[in-house]
Coordinates of C-alpha atoms in Angstrom, one line a residue:
M27 CA 81.8 145.4 191.3
S28 CA 82.4 145.7 187.6
D29 CA 85.7 147.5 188.4
R30 CA 86.9 144.8 190.7
R31 CA 86.1 142.1 188.3
F32 CA 88.7 143.4 185.8
K33 CA 91.5 144.1 188.3
P34 CA 94.3 141.5 188.3
K35 CA 95.3 140.0 191.6
K36 CA 98.8 141.2 192.4
K37 CA 100.9 138.6 194.1
P38 CA 103.5 139.7 196.7
G39 CA 107.0 139.9 195.3
Q40 CA 105.8 139.6 191.7
S41 CA 107.9 142.5 190.5
R42 CA 110.9 141.1 192.3
N43 CA 110.5 137.8 190.4
H44 CA 110.4 139.7 187.1
V45 CA 113.6 141.6 188.0
M46 CA 115.3 138.3 188.9
L47 CA 114.4 136.7 185.6
L48 CA 115.7 139.8 183.7
T49 CA 119.0 139.7 185.8
L50 CA 119.4 136.0 184.8
L51 CA 118.8 136.9 181.2
A52 CA 121.4 139.7 181.4
L53 CA 124.0 137.2 182.6
L54 CA 123.2 134.8 179.8
V55 CA 123.3 137.6 177.2
A56 CA 126.7 138.8 178.5
T57 CA 128.1 135.3 178.5
S58 CA 126.8 134.7 175.0
F59 CA 128.3 137.9 173.7
V60 CA 131.7 137.0 175.1
L61 CA 131.5 133.5 173.6
F62 CA 130.8 134.5 170.0
M63 CA 133.2 137.5 169.8
P64 CA 134.7 137.7 167.2
P65 CA 132.1 135.7 165.2
N66 CA 134.4 134.9 162.3
E67 CA 136.7 133.0 164.7
S68 CA 134.4 131.6 167.3
I69 CA 132.1 129.7 165.0
K70 CA 133.7 127.0 162.8
R71 CA 132.6 126.5 159.3
G72 CA 131.7 123.3 157.4
L73 CA 133.0 121.8 154.2
D74 CA 130.6 123.6 151.9
V75 CA 131.5 126.9 153.5
Q76 CA 135.2 126.8 154.1
G77 CA 136.3 124.0 151.8
G78 CA 138.1 120.8 152.7
L79 CA 138.7 117.3 151.6
S80 CA 136.3 114.8 150.0
V81 CA 137.5 111.2 149.8
I82 CA 135.9 108.0 148.4
L83 CA 137.4 104.8 149.9
E84 CA 136.8 101.3 148.5
A85 CA 136.8 98.4 150.9
K86 CA 138.3 95.0 150.1
K87 CA 138.9 91.8 151.9
T88 CA 142.0 89.7 151.7
D89 CA 140.0 86.8 150.2
D90 CA 138.5 89.1 147.5
K91 CA 135.0 88.6 148.8
D92 CA 132.6 91.5 149.2
P93 CA 132.6 93.0 152.7
T94 CA 129.5 92.3 154.7
S95 CA 127.2 95.1 155.9
E96 CA 128.5 94.5 159.5
E97 CA 132.1 94.9 158.3
M98 CA 131.2 98.1 156.4
T99 CA 129.5 99.5 159.5
A100 CA 132.5 98.7 161.7
A101 CA 134.8 100.3 159.0
R102 CA 132.7 103.4 159.0
Q103 CA 132.8 103.7 162.8
I104 CA 136.6 103.3 162.9
V105 CA 137.1 105.8 160.1
E106 CA 134.7 108.2 161.8
R107 CA 136.8 107.9 165.0
R108 CA 140.0 108.6 163.1
V109 CA 138.4 111.7 161.5
N110 CA 137.3 113.0 164.9
L111 CA 140.7 112.4 166.3
L112 CA 142.2 114.5 163.5
G113 CA 140.3 117.4 165.1
A114 CA 137.8 117.8 162.3
S115 CA 134.4 119.3 163.0
E116 CA 131.2 118.7 161.0
A117 CA 133.0 115.8 159.2
T118 CA 130.8 113.1 157.8
V119 CA 131.5 109.4 157.0
Q120 CA 128.8 107.6 155.0
V121 CA 128.5 104.1 153.4
Q122 CA 128.0 104.3 149.7
G123 CA 126.7 101.2 147.9
N124 CA 128.1 97.8 149.2
N125 CA 131.8 98.6 149.5
Q126 CA 132.5 102.3 149.5
L127 CA 132.9 105.0 152.1
L128 CA 132.4 108.7 151.5
V129 CA 134.5 110.9 153.8
Q130 CA 134.1 114.7 153.9
I131 CA 136.4 116.6 156.2
P132 CA 136.2 120.4 156.3
G133 CA 139.2 122.6 156.8
V134 CA 141.9 120.0 156.5
V135 CA 145.4 121.5 156.3
D136 CA 147.4 118.5 155.3
Q137 CA 145.2 116.5 152.9
A138 CA 147.8 113.9 152.0
Q139 CA 148.4 113.1 155.7
A140 CA 144.6 112.9 156.4
V141 CA 144.0 110.5 153.5
S142 CA 146.9 108.3 154.7
T143 CA 145.6 108.3 158.2
I144 CA 142.0 107.4 157.6
G145 CA 142.8 104.7 155.0
K146 CA 145.4 102.7 157.1
T147 CA 144.3 99.3 158.1
G148 CA 146.0 99.8 161.5
V149 CA 147.3 96.3 162.4
L150 CA 150.2 96.8 164.7
H151 CA 152.6 94.0 165.8
F152 CA 155.9 94.0 167.8
V153 CA 158.1 91.2 166.5
N154 CA 161.4 89.7 167.7
V155 CA 163.7 90.1 164.6
A156 CA 165.6 86.9 165.5
D157 CA 162.3 84.9 165.2
L158 CA 161.5 86.1 161.7
E159 CA 161.4 83.6 158.9
N160 CA 162.0 86.2 156.2
K161 CA 165.7 86.1 155.6
S162 CA 165.9 89.1 153.4
A163 CA 164.1 91.2 156.0
I164 CA 166.5 90.0 158.7
E165 CA 169.5 90.9 156.6
A166 CA 168.2 94.3 155.8
L167 CA 167.4 95.0 159.5
E168 CA 170.7 93.7 160.8
S169 CA 172.7 95.7 158.3
G170 CA 171.0 98.9 159.3
V171 CA 171.3 100.2 155.7
Y172 CA 167.9 101.6 155.0
V173 CA 166.0 105.0 154.8
T174 CA 162.7 106.2 156.0
D175 CA 159.6 107.0 154.0
Q176 CA 160.2 110.7 154.7
E177 CA 163.5 110.5 152.8
I178 CA 161.8 108.6 149.9
N179 CA 159.1 111.3 149.7
R180 CA 161.7 114.0 149.8
K181 CA 163.6 112.4 146.9
L182 CA 160.4 112.0 144.9
A183 CA 159.5 115.7 145.5
F184 CA 162.9 117.0 144.4
G185 CA 163.1 114.7 141.3
D186 CA 166.0 112.7 142.7
L187 CA 164.0 109.5 142.5
E188 CA 161.5 108.1 140.0
P189 CA 158.4 106.1 141.1
G190 CA 159.7 103.2 139.0
Q191 CA 162.8 102.9 141.2
I192 CA 160.6 102.0 144.2
I193 CA 160.1 98.2 144.6
N194 CA 157.3 96.5 146.5
A195 CA 155.5 99.9 147.1
K196 CA 153.9 102.5 144.9
P197 CA 153.3 106.1 145.6
D198 CA 149.6 106.8 146.2
E199 CA 147.9 108.2 143.0
Q200 CA 146.1 110.8 145.0
T201 CA 148.7 112.0 147.5
G202 CA 152.0 111.0 145.7
R203 CA 153.3 109.7 149.0
V204 CA 154.8 106.2 149.5
P205 CA 153.6 103.9 152.4
M206 CA 155.0 104.6 155.8
G207 CA 157.9 102.3 156.7
I208 CA 161.6 101.8 156.1
Y209 CA 163.2 101.1 152.8
T210 CA 166.4 99.2 152.0
T211 CA 168.7 100.3 149.3
L212 CA 169.3 98.0 146.3
D213 CA 172.2 98.9 144.0
I214 CA 171.5 97.0 140.8
G215 CA 173.8 99.0 138.6
G216 CA 173.0 100.4 135.2
G217 CA 174.1 103.9 135.8
D218 CA 176.8 106.4 136.6
E219 CA 178.3 105.9 140.1
D220 CA 177.7 109.6 140.9
S221 CA 174.1 109.4 139.8
E222 CA 172.1 107.8 142.6
G223 CA 168.9 108.2 140.7
D224 CA 170.1 105.9 137.9
S225 CA 171.8 103.2 140.0
S226 CA 169.9 103.0 143.4
Y227 CA 166.5 101.4 143.9
Y228 CA 164.5 101.2 147.1
Q229 CA 162.5 98.4 148.5
L230 CA 159.9 98.6 151.3
I231 CA 160.8 96.2 154.0
S232 CA 157.6 94.3 154.6
I233 CA 156.8 90.9 156.1
D234 CA 153.8 88.6 156.1
E235 CA 152.0 87.6 159.3
K236 CA 152.8 83.9 158.6
D237 CA 156.5 84.7 159.0
Y238 CA 156.4 85.5 162.7
T239 CA 154.6 85.3 166.0
P240 CA 154.1 88.8 167.5
I241 CA 155.2 89.6 171.0
F242 CA 152.0 91.7 171.4
T243 CA 149.6 93.5 169.1
G244 CA 147.7 96.8 168.9
A245 CA 144.8 95.3 170.8
D246 CA 147.1 95.1 173.9
I247 CA 147.6 98.9 174.0
T248 CA 145.8 100.8 176.7
Q249 CA 147.1 104.4 176.1
V250 CA 148.9 106.2 173.2
T251 CA 150.8 109.5 173.6
V252 CA 153.1 111.6 171.4
G253 CA 156.3 113.3 172.6
L254 CA 159.7 114.4 171.5
D255 CA 162.1 111.5 170.8
N256 CA 164.4 111.2 173.9
G257 CA 162.8 114.4 175.1
V258 CA 165.0 116.7 172.9
G259 CA 163.8 116.2 169.3
P260 CA 163.6 117.3 166.6
D261 CA 162.0 114.0 165.8
Y262 CA 158.9 112.7 167.6
S263 CA 158.0 109.3 169.0
V264 CA 154.8 107.5 169.9
G265 CA 154.6 106.2 173.4
L266 CA 152.5 103.1 174.3
E267 CA 151.2 101.7 177.6
L268 CA 150.5 98.0 177.6
N269 CA 148.1 95.8 179.5
R270 CA 149.5 93.5 182.1
T271 CA 149.8 90.4 179.9
A272 CA 151.6 92.2 177.1
A273 CA 153.8 94.0 179.5
Q274 CA 155.0 90.7 181.0
A275 CA 155.6 89.2 177.5
F276 CA 157.6 92.3 176.5
K277 CA 159.7 92.1 179.7
E278 CA 160.6 88.5 179.0
V279 CA 161.7 89.3 175.4
T280 CA 163.7 92.4 176.3
T281 CA 165.4 90.4 179.1
Q282 CA 166.5 87.9 176.5
L283 CA 167.6 90.5 173.9
A284 CA 169.2 93.2 176.1
P285 CA 172.6 91.4 176.6
T286 CA 173.1 91.0 172.8
K287 CA 171.4 94.3 171.8
G288 CA 168.9 92.3 169.7
K289 CA 166.3 94.1 167.7
I290 CA 162.5 94.3 167.8
A291 CA 160.7 95.2 164.6
I292 CA 157.6 97.4 164.8
V293 CA 155.3 96.3 162.1
L294 CA 152.2 98.4 160.9
D295 CA 150.1 96.8 158.2
G296 CA 152.9 94.5 157.2
A297 CA 155.4 97.3 156.8
I298 CA 158.3 97.6 159.2
Q299 CA 158.3 101.1 160.7
S300 CA 161.5 100.8 162.7
A301 CA 163.7 98.1 164.3
P302 CA 165.4 99.6 167.4
A303 CA 168.0 97.6 169.3
V304 CA 167.0 96.6 172.9
Q305 CA 169.4 98.5 175.3
T306 CA 167.9 97.5 178.6
V307 CA 165.1 95.4 180.1
I308 CA 161.6 97.1 179.8
G309 CA 159.4 95.8 182.5
D310 CA 157.0 98.7 183.2
G311 CA 154.8 98.2 180.1
R312 CA 155.9 101.5 178.5
V313 CA 157.1 101.2 175.0
S314 CA 158.3 103.9 172.5
I315 CA 157.9 103.7 168.7
T316 CA 160.6 105.7 167.0
G317 CA 161.2 106.3 163.3
N318 CA 162.3 109.9 162.7
Y319 CA 158.6 111.0 162.7
N320 CA 157.6 114.6 162.5
L321 CA 154.7 115.8 164.6
Q322 CA 152.1 115.2 161.9
E323 CA 153.3 111.6 161.2
A324 CA 153.4 110.9 165.0
D325 CA 149.9 112.2 165.5
S326 CA 148.7 110.2 162.5
L327 CA 150.2 107.0 163.9
K328 CA 148.6 107.8 167.3
T329 CA 145.2 108.3 165.6
I330 CA 145.5 104.9 163.8
L331 CA 146.4 103.1 167.0
Q332 CA 143.7 104.8 169.1
S333 CA 140.9 104.1 166.7
G334 CA 141.7 100.4 166.2
S335 CA 142.4 98.2 163.2
L336 CA 140.0 98.1 160.3
P337 CA 138.2 94.8 159.4
V338 CA 138.8 95.5 155.7
S339 CA 141.5 97.2 153.7
L340 CA 140.7 100.6 152.2
S341 CA 142.0 102.1 149.0
V342 CA 141.5 105.6 147.8
I343 CA 139.3 105.8 144.6
N344 CA 139.0 109.5 144.5
A345 CA 140.2 112.4 146.7
Q346 CA 139.6 116.0 145.9
V347 CA 139.9 119.3 147.6
V348 CA 136.6 121.3 147.7
G349 CA 137.3 124.9 147.2
P350 CA 135.6 127.5 149.5
T351 CA 134.8 130.1 146.8
L352 CA 131.2 129.0 146.2
G353 CA 130.7 128.3 149.9
Q354 CA 132.0 131.8 150.9
E355 CA 129.6 133.4 148.4
S356 CA 126.7 131.4 149.7
L357 CA 127.7 132.2 153.3
M358 CA 127.7 135.9 152.6
A359 CA 124.4 135.6 150.9
G360 CA 123.0 133.7 153.8
I361 CA 124.2 136.3 156.3
L362 CA 122.8 139.0 154.2
V363 CA 119.4 137.2 154.1
A364 CA 119.5 136.8 157.9
L365 CA 120.3 140.5 158.4
I366 CA 117.6 141.6 155.9
G367 CA 115.1 139.3 157.7
L368 CA 115.9 140.8 161.1
A369 CA 115.6 144.3 159.7
L370 CA 112.3 143.6 158.0
V371 CA 110.9 142.0 161.1
A372 CA 111.9 145.0 163.2
L373 CA 110.4 147.5 160.7
Y374 CA 107.2 145.5 160.5
L375 CA 106.9 145.4 164.3
L376 CA 107.6 149.2 164.6
F377 CA 105.1 150.1 161.8
F378 CA 102.2 148.0 163.0
Y379 CA 102.7 147.9 166.8
K380 CA 104.4 151.3 167.4
G381 CA 106.1 151.6 170.7
I382 CA 105.3 148.1 171.9
G383 CA 107.0 146.8 168.8
L384 CA 110.2 148.1 170.3
L385 CA 109.9 145.4 173.0
T386 CA 109.5 142.7 170.4
A387 CA 112.4 144.0 168.3
A388 CA 114.5 144.0 171.4
A389 CA 113.4 140.4 172.1
V390 CA 114.6 139.4 168.6
G391 CA 117.9 141.0 169.4
V392 CA 118.2 139.1 172.6
F393 CA 117.3 135.9 170.8
A394 CA 120.0 136.5 168.2
I395 CA 122.7 137.1 170.9
L396 CA 121.7 133.9 172.8
Y397 CA 121.6 132.0 169.6
L398 CA 125.1 133.0 168.5
G399 CA 126.4 132.3 172.0
V400 CA 125.1 128.7 171.9
L401 CA 126.5 128.1 168.4
A402 CA 129.9 129.5 169.5
L403 CA 129.9 127.3 172.6
L404 CA 129.1 124.1 170.6
S405 CA 131.6 125.1 168.0
S406 CA 134.4 125.4 170.6
L407 CA 133.5 122.0 171.9
G408 CA 133.7 120.5 168.5
F409 CA 130.0 119.7 168.1
F410 CA 129.1 122.3 165.5
A411 CA 130.4 123.8 162.3
L412 CA 128.3 126.2 160.2
S413 CA 127.1 124.8 156.9
L414 CA 124.8 126.1 154.2
A415 CA 122.0 123.9 155.5
G416 CA 122.7 125.3 159.0
I417 CA 122.3 128.8 157.7
A418 CA 118.9 127.8 156.3
G419 CA 118.0 126.6 159.8
I420 CA 119.1 129.9 161.3
V421 CA 117.0 132.0 158.9
L422 CA 113.9 129.8 159.7
S423 CA 114.6 130.2 163.4
I424 CA 114.4 134.0 163.0
G425 CA 110.9 133.5 161.6
V426 CA 110.0 131.2 164.5
A427 CA 111.2 133.8 167.0
A428 CA 109.4 136.7 165.2
D429 CA 106.2 134.6 165.0
S430 CA 106.1 133.9 168.8
S431 CA 106.8 137.6 169.5
I432 CA 103.9 138.7 167.3
L433 CA 101.6 136.2 168.9
V434 CA 102.4 137.7 172.4
L435 CA 101.7 141.2 171.1
E436 CA 98.4 140.2 169.4
R437 CA 97.1 138.3 172.5
F438 CA 98.1 141.3 174.7
K439 CA 96.2 143.7 172.5
E440 CA 93.3 141.4 172.0
E441 CA 92.7 141.1 175.8
I442 CA 92.6 144.9 176.0
R443 CA 90.0 144.9 173.2
M444 CA 88.0 142.3 175.2
G445 CA 87.8 144.8 178.1
R446 CA 90.7 143.9 180.3
S447 CA 93.0 146.6 181.7
V448 CA 96.5 147.0 180.5
R449 CA 97.8 145.4 183.7
A450 CA 95.4 142.5 183.5
A451 CA 96.2 141.9 179.9
S452 CA 99.9 141.8 180.6
Q453 CA 99.3 139.0 183.0
T454 CA 96.7 136.8 181.4
G455 CA 97.3 137.7 177.8
V456 CA 101.0 137.2 177.8
W457 CA 100.6 133.9 179.7
H458 CA 98.1 132.6 177.2
A459 CA 100.2 133.7 174.3
I460 CA 103.3 132.0 175.7
K461 CA 101.4 128.7 176.3
T462 CA 100.3 128.8 172.7
S463 CA 103.8 129.6 171.4
L464 CA 105.3 126.8 173.6
D465 CA 102.9 124.3 172.0
A466 CA 104.0 125.4 168.5
D467 CA 107.7 125.5 169.5
F468 CA 107.6 122.0 170.9
V469 CA 106.1 120.6 167.7
T470 CA 108.9 122.3 165.7
L471 CA 111.5 121.1 168.2
I472 CA 110.4 117.5 167.8
S473 CA 110.6 117.8 164.0
A474 CA 114.1 119.4 164.2
L475 CA 115.5 116.8 166.6
A476 CA 114.1 114.0 164.4
L477 CA 116.0 115.5 161.5
F478 CA 119.2 115.8 163.6
F479 CA 119.1 112.2 165.0
I480 CA 117.7 110.3 162.0
A481 CA 118.9 112.2 158.9
V482 CA 122.5 112.1 157.5
G483 CA 124.8 114.7 155.9
T484 CA 124.1 118.4 155.9
V485 CA 120.4 117.8 156.8
K486 CA 121.6 117.2 160.4
G487 CA 123.1 120.7 160.4
F488 CA 119.7 122.1 159.5
G489 CA 117.9 120.1 162.2
L490 CA 120.5 121.2 164.8
T491 CA 120.4 124.9 164.1
L492 CA 116.6 124.9 164.0
A493 CA 116.4 123.0 167.3
I494 CA 118.8 125.5 169.0
G495 CA 116.8 128.4 167.6
V496 CA 113.6 127.0 169.1
V497 CA 115.2 126.5 172.5
C498 CA 116.6 130.1 172.4
D499 CA 113.1 131.4 171.5
I500 CA 111.6 129.6 174.5
I501 CA 114.2 131.1 176.8
T502 CA 113.6 134.5 175.4
M503 CA 109.9 134.3 175.9
I504 CA 110.2 133.2 179.5
L505 CA 113.1 135.4 180.6
F506 CA 112.5 138.5 178.5
K507 CA 109.1 138.9 176.8
A508 CA 106.9 138.0 179.8
P509 CA 108.7 139.9 182.6
V510 CA 109.4 143.1 180.5
V511 CA 105.7 143.4 179.4
R512 CA 104.5 142.8 182.9
L513 CA 106.9 145.4 184.4
L514 CA 106.1 148.1 181.8
A515 CA 102.4 147.6 181.6
P516 CA 101.1 149.4 184.8
R517 CA 103.8 152.1 184.9
F518 CA 104.4 153.1 181.2
I519 CA 102.1 151.4 178.8
A520 CA 98.9 152.2 180.7
K521 CA 99.9 155.8 181.1
H522 CA 101.0 156.4 177.5
P523 CA 98.7 154.1 175.4
G524 CA 99.1 156.2 172.3
F525 CA 102.9 155.7 172.1
W526 CA 102.7 152.0 172.9
G527 CA 100.0 151.4 170.3
V528 CA 97.2 150.2 172.6
K529 CA 95.0 153.3 172.6
E530 CA 92.9 152.1 169.7
D531 CA 92.3 148.8 171.5
E532 CA 91.1 150.7 174.6
E533 CA 88.9 152.9 172.5
F534 CA 87.4 149.8 170.9
A535 CA 86.7 148.3 174.3
L536 CA 85.1 151.6 175.5
A537 CA 83.0 151.9 172.4
S538 CA 81.7 148.4 173.1
G539 CA 80.9 149.4 176.7
E540 CA 83.2 146.7 178.1
L541 CA 85.9 148.8 179.7
N542 CA 85.9 151.4 182.4
R543 CA 88.6 154.0 181.7
G544 CA 89.7 154.1 185.3
V545 CA 90.3 150.4 185.2
A546 CA 92.2 150.7 182.0
N547 CA 94.6 153.1 183.6
G548 CA 94.8 151.4 186.9

């Protein structure tokens, strides 16, 4: 009777279930391995690791009053959408004080273009030039004698133009670029005829909202696209699709202007971007904005229009490029710490648990592959970029995974010392250990998710990596630790207790008179 009491009840198809779990795990491991190879390309890096752009924007209202908290929240959300549309990952936009926004964008290639894009107010109007009340603007547009902001920036860069020769617009102190739009040439003399820099001045063609009634605004746009101008390039244009009301209004105006080739001004934040002549009636609600844009400028305008207009005007107080040197050093240190941690955990397990420690070391390896696969997947979808705080979460996750593995081993060995056979201990001991580990993991998971959803800045990265690590640990316990121990226990561990490190536990049970040797081996 005593022998029967300790024998586990073997369920039909139990081994088959364990094999199915291991097969599923093998598929997950293979997929994860493909996702994170090569690691230096599959996982994006955050601002503090790879460097990027840090910008402080100051918000102002037209009446010089302080913006309300609601307006600052709306401005933050719009700037955040613009940053996301730039393709940045792990970017952050935070409200500072009463009227400032801190924007941090990792890995930005064109810092000047990014600053220009996120700071634009974004008020777009299409205006019939004939209805303008600004005579100087009408004369400039009708004459067709003007240049684009790209040409002005080129002249500034090559020293053919001084900032003081630009009227009604100033180059940005941080980027050195003038506002987007078209500029009319003003020859006010005072120099040699062959010296354009001495005699020519440029004025941004801008108009006030009180000077016109728009045909439609940016709020009437339903879709924005970018394509080659006239399909051949080299310049790009921004295509718009209008709602029904705006499409009808635009059809009526183009019907009126087409016979005389009248012009329609495209006005963004009070600056005229272009004023194309109407060649034919446009009745399908599809409009193209042209202005000799390159691809970056066209994408920037698309981003501004897609994200909506800001409730306040934003000016750049400070913009600086964050170098990646310190971040790279910290990254290498973090990776080194993680590798050392894995190596120490493996050595500890092998030294104290002998052969059975191999299973746990293998479990930590499986955990690491799954972990990297999930990070690579999230990174490819734009939801994750590795930061220094994230590395701290990864290192802590290794400790969580090692802790649960040790708990499984200790409970398995403890049940053998209590008098159970190796097979019985692999069933009940492992199950009890996993239940305890799950309780601890869920507590850690709740804390990590709280950090991710409530905290701001880099702390979110710590919470995310810790939460992912906990989930991967749970998957590893269910799909690897439990089935492997249960499959090996009756065939290998029970027959070679010395190698697997459970012989002393069996001897302890025998010395206590609680275990029959035949049961231990059966």
